[in-house]
Short mmCIF file of C-alpha atoms and ligand atoms in Angstrom, two decimals:
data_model
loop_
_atom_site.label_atom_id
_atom_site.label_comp_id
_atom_site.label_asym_id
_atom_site.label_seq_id
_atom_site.Cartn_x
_atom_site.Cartn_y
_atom_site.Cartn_z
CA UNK A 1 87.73 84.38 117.07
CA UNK A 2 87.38 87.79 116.91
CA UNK A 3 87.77 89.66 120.20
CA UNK A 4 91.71 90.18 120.56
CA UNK A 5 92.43 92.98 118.96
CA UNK A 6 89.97 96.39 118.87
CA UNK A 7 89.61 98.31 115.63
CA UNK A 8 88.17 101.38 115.14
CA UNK A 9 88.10 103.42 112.04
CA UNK A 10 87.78 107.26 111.95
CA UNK A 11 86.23 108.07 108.86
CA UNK A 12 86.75 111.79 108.84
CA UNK A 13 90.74 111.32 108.95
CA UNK A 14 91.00 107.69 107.40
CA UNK A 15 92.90 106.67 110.38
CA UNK A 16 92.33 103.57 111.95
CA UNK A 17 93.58 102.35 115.40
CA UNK A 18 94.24 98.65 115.87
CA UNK A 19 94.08 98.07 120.14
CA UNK A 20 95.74 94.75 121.18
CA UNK A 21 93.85 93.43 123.93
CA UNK A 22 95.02 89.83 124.73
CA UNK A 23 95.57 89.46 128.18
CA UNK A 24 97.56 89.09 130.31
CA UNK A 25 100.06 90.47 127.80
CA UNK A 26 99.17 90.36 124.10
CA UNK A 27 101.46 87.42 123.20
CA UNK A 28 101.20 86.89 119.32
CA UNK A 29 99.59 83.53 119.44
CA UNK A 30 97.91 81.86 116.56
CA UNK A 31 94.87 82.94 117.22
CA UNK A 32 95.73 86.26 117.71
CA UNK A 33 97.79 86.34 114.44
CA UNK A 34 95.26 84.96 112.81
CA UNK A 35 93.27 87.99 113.85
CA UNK A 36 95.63 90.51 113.14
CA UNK A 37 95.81 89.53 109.43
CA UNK A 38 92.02 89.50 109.27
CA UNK A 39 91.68 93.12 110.02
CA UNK A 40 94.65 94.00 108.82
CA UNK A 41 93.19 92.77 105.42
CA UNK A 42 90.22 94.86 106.17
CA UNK A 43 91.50 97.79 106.39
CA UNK A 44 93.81 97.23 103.74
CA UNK A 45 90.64 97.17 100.75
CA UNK A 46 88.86 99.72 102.86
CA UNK A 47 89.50 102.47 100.87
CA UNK A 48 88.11 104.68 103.38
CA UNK A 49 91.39 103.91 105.35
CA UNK A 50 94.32 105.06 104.51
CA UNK A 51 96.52 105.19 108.17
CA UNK A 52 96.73 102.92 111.20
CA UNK A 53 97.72 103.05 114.56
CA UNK A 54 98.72 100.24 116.48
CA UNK A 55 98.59 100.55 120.11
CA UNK A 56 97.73 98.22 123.42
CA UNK A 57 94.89 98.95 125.85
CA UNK A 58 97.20 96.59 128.34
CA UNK A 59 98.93 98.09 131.02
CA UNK A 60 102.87 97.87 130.92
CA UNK A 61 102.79 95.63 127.87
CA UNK A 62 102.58 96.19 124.13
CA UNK A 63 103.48 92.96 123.11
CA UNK A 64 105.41 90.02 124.96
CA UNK A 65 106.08 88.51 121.26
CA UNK A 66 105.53 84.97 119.95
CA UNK A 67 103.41 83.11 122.50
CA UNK A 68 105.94 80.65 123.93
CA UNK A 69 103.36 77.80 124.24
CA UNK A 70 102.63 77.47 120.53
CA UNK A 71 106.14 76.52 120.30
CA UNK A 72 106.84 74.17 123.27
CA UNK A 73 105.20 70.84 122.55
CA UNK A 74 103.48 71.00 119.92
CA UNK A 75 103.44 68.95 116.46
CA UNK A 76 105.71 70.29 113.80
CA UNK A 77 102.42 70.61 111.78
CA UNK A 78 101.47 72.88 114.73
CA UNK A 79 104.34 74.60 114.82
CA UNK A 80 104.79 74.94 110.68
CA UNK A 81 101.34 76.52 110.82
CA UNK A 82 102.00 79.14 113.60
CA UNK A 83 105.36 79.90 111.55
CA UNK A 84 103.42 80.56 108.38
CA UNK A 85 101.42 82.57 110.39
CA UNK A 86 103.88 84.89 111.72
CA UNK A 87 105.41 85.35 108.42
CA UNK A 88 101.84 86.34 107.21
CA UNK A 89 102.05 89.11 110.06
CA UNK A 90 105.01 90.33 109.06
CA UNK A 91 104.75 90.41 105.11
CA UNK A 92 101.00 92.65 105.61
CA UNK A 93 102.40 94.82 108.22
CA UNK A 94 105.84 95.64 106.50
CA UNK A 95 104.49 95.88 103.29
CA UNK A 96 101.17 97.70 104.07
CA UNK A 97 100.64 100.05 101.33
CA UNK A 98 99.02 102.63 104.63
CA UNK A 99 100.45 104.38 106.49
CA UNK A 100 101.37 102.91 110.33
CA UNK A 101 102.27 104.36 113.21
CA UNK A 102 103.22 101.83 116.08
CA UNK A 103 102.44 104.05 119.69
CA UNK A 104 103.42 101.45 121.90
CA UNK A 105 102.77 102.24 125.36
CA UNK A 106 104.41 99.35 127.13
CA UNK A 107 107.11 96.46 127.03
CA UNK A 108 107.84 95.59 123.22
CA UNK A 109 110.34 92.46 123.80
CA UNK A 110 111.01 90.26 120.46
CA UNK A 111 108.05 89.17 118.40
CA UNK A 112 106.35 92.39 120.07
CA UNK A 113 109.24 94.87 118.72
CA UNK A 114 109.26 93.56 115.44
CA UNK A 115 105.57 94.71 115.50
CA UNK A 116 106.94 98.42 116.39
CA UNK A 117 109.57 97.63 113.64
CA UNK A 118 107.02 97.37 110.83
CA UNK A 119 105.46 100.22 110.94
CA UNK A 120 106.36 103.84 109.49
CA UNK A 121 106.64 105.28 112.35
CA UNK A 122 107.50 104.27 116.29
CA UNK A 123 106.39 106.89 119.21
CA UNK A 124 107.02 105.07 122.77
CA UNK A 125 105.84 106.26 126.24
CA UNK A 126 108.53 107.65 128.42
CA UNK A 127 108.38 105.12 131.76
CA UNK A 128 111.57 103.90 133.41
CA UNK A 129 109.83 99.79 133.55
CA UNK A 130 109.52 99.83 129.44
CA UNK A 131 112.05 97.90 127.54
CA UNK A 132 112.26 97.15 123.87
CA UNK A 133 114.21 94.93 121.37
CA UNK A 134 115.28 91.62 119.54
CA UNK A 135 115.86 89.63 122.80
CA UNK A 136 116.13 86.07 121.04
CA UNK A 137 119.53 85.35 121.43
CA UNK A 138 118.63 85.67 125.40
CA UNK A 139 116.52 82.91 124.98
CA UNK A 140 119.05 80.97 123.15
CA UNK A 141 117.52 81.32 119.53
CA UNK A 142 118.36 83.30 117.00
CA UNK A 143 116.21 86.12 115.46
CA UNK A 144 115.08 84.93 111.79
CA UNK A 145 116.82 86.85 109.02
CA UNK A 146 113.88 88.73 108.36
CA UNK A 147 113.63 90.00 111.60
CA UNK A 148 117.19 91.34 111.37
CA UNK A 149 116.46 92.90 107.99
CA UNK A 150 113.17 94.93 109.70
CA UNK A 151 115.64 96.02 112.58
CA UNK A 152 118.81 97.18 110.36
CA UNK A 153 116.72 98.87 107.82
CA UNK A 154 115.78 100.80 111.09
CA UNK A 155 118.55 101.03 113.14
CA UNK A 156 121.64 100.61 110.86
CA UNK A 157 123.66 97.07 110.57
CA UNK A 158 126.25 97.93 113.17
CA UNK A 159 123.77 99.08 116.14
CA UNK A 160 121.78 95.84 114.84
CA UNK A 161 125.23 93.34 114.87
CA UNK A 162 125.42 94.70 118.56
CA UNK A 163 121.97 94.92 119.74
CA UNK A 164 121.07 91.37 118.44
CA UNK A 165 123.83 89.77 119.78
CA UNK A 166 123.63 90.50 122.98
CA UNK A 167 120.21 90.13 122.75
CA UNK A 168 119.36 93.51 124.00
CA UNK A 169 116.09 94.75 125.53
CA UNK A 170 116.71 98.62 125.73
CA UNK A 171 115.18 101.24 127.75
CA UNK A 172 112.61 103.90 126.03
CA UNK A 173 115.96 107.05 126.37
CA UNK A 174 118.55 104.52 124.55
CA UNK A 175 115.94 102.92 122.08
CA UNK A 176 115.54 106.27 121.22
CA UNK A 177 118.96 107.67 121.30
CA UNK A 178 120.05 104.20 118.77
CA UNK A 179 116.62 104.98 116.41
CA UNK A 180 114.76 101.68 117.41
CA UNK A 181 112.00 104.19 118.64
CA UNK A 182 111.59 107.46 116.65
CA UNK A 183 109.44 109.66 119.54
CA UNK A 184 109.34 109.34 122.95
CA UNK A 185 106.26 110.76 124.47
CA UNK A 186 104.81 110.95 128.00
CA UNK A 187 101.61 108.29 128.26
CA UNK A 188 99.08 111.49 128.32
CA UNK A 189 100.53 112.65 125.01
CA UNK A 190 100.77 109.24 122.96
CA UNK A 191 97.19 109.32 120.92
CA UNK A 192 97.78 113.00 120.36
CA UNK A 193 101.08 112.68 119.00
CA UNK A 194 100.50 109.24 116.89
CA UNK A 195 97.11 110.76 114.77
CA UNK A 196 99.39 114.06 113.86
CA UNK A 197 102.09 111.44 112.53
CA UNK A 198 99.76 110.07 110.57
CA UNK A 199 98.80 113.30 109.67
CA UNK A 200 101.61 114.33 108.30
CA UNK A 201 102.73 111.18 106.79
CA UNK A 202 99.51 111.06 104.62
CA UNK A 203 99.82 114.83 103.86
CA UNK A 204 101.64 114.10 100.82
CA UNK A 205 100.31 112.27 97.67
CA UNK A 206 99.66 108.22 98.61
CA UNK A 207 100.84 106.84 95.16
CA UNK A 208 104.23 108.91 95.82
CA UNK A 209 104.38 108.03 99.56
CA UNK A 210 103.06 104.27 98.63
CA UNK A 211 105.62 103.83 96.16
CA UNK A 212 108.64 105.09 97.86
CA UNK A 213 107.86 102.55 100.75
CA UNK A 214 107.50 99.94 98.41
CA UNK A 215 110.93 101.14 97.06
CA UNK A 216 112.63 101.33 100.42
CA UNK A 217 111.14 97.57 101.51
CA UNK A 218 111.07 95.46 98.39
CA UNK A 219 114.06 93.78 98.35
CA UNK A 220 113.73 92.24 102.30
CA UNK A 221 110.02 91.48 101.78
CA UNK A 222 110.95 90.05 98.14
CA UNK A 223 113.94 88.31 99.87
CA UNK A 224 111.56 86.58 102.76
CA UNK A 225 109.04 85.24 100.47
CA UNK A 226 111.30 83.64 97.91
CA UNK A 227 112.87 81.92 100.91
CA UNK A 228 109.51 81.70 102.85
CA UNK A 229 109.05 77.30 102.55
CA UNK A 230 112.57 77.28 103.45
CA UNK A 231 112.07 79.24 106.59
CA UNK A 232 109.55 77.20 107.77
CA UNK A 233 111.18 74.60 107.31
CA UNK A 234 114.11 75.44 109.49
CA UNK A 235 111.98 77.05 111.87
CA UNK A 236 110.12 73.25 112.45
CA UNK A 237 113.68 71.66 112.25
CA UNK A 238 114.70 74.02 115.49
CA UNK A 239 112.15 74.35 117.55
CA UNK A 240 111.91 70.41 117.51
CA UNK A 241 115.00 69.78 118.85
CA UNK A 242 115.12 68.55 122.33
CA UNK A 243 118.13 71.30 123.38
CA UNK A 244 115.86 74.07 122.35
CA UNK A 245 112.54 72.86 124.02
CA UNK A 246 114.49 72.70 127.22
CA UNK A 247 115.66 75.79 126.97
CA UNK A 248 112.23 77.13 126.46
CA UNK A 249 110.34 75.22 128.96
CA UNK A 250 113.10 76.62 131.47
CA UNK A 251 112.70 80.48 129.85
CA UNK A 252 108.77 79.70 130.79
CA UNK A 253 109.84 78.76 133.96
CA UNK A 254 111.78 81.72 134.71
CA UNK A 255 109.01 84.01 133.76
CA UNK A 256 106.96 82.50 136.12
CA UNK A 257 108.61 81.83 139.27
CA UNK A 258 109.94 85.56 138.89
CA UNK A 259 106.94 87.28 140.62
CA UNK A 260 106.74 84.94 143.38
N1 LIG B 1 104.46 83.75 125.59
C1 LIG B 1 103.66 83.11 126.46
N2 LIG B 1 103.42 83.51 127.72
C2 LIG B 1 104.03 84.63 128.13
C3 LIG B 1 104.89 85.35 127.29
C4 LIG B 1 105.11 84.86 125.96
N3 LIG B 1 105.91 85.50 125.09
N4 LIG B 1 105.36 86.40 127.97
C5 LIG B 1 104.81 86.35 129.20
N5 LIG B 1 104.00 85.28 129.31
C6 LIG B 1 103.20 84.88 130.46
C7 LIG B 1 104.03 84.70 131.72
O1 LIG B 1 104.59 83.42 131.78
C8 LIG B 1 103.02 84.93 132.80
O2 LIG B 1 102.24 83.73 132.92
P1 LIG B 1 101.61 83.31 134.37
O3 LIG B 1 100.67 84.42 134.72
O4 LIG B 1 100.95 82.02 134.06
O5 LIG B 1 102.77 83.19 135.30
C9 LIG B 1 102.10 86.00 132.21
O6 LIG B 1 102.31 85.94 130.79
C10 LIG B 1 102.42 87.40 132.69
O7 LIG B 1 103.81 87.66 132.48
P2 LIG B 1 104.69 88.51 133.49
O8 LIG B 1 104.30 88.22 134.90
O9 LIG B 1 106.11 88.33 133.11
O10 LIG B 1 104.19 90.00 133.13
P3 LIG B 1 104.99 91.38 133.37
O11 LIG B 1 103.97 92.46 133.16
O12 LIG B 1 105.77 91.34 134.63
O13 LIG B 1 106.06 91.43 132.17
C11 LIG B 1 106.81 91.12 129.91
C12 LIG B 1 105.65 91.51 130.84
C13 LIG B 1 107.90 92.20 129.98
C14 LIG B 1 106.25 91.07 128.49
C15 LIG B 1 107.40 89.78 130.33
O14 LIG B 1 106.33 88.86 130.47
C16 LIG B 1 108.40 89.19 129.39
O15 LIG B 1 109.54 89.62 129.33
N6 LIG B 1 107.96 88.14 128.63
C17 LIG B 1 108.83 87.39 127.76
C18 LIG B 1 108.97 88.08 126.49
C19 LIG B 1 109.85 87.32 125.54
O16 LIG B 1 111.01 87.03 125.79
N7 LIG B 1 109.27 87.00 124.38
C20 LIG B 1 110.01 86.35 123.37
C21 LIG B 1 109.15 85.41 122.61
S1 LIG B 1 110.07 84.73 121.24
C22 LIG B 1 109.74 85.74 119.91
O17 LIG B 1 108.89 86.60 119.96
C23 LIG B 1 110.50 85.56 118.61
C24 LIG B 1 111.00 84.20 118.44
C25 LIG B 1 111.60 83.92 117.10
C26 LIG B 1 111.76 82.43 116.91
C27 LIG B 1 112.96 82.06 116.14
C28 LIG B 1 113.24 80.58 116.23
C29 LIG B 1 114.03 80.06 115.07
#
């Protein structure tokens, strides 16, 4: 599989732009994640690259998050392999030694905002329809710890203990005005504004840059993959329970009799 994500490298800057384009609204399935680590890789030993910008070319939608059919009947083999596989996501993107700039130009809910959340760097289109957050506890599951880490070493713990309660999705002024998005930008301006981020970001010297990050992320990234078997494990143990499949398979319902 290799036709779910677009990457282009500029060699002249050393920026490359990751485009999701998984219609009909980039859900992180396996395949897709499976994909994303692939290039990320790439890029990662291609020491002509040195930034990345991760953007959509779908209308309305970054990301919809974790594909909601990889977890709704499936074997917990299935579903401990699409859990390792998210981790894997997560563990390259946070702890990318480039630098990344997430310009998401569309809906970021859950899985998709945690995306936005690993990066260096979040610019957001200004449009009234966007929302963004950690909507799990909406669903009626609850955000891994790892995904609450990402989000309070963005937003602080007590806009976190809020926002992930309630299960927020916010609009682009008050993701902005709580720090979940650090730009907002109007659509025609997005690109523009994303390569002189990454601009300035890899203005200064990488090893200092690189190892600052690694400073600043260590101890969640360290703290995920000493507990990594453990979260699979629970993840396999939830999912599989009859309560939470129903309350899936009705959240899949609800998304699509809404646009009838
Ligand atoms: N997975 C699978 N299918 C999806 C998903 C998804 N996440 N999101 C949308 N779809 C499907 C819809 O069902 C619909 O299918 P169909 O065409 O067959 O009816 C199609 O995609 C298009 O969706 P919409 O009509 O809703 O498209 P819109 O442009 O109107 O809206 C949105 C786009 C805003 C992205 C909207 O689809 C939405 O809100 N989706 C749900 C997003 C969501 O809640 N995702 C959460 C996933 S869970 C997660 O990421 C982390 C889980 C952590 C697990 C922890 C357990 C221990």
């Amino acid at each position: 599989s290799n036709n779910k994500i677009l990457v282009e490298l500029d060699t002249s800057s050393g920026v490359a732009t990751m485009k999701f384009k998984s219609p009909p609204v980039n859900s992180l399935s396996l395949d897709f994640l499976t994909e994303f680590c692939i290039s990320l890789e790439k890029l990662e030993n291609d020491r002509a690259c040195r930034g990345l910008i991760i953007t959509s070319t779908i209308p309305r939608v970054f990301s919809s998050g974790l594909d909601i059919m990889e977890m709704c009947g499936k074997s917990t083999e299935h579903y401990a392999e699409f859990w390792r596989a998210v981790q894997e996501m997560w563990l390259r993107l946070y702890g990318s030694s480039m630098v990344t700039v997430a310009a998401v130009n569309g809906s970021s809910p859950a899985g998709g905002c945690l995306i936005a959340l690993s990066c260096d760097y979040r610019i957001m289109v200004e449009n009234p329809k966007y929302v963004i957050g950690l909507n799990e506890a909406q669903l009626g599951i609850v955000a891994p710890f790892w995904f609450k880490d990402t989000f309070v070493n963005a937003v602080g713990h007590r806009v976190a203990e809020r926002s992930l309660q309630l299960g927020l999705l916010h609009s682009v002024p008050e993701a902005h005005r709580i720090g979940l998005v650090d730009e907002v930008v109007p659509e025609e301006k997005l690109q523009e504004k994303a390569v002189a981020v990454v601009a300035q970001w890899l203005a200064l010297p990488d090893h200092a840059r690189q190892l600052t990050k690694t400073m600043m992320r260590k101890a969640v990234l360290d703290h995920m993959l000493a507990h990594r078997e453990e979260d699979i494990q629970n993840f396999v143990n939830f999912i599989s329970k009859d309560s939470i499949q129903k309350s899936l398979s009705m959240y899949m319902e609800m998304l699509k009799k809404k646009k009838s």
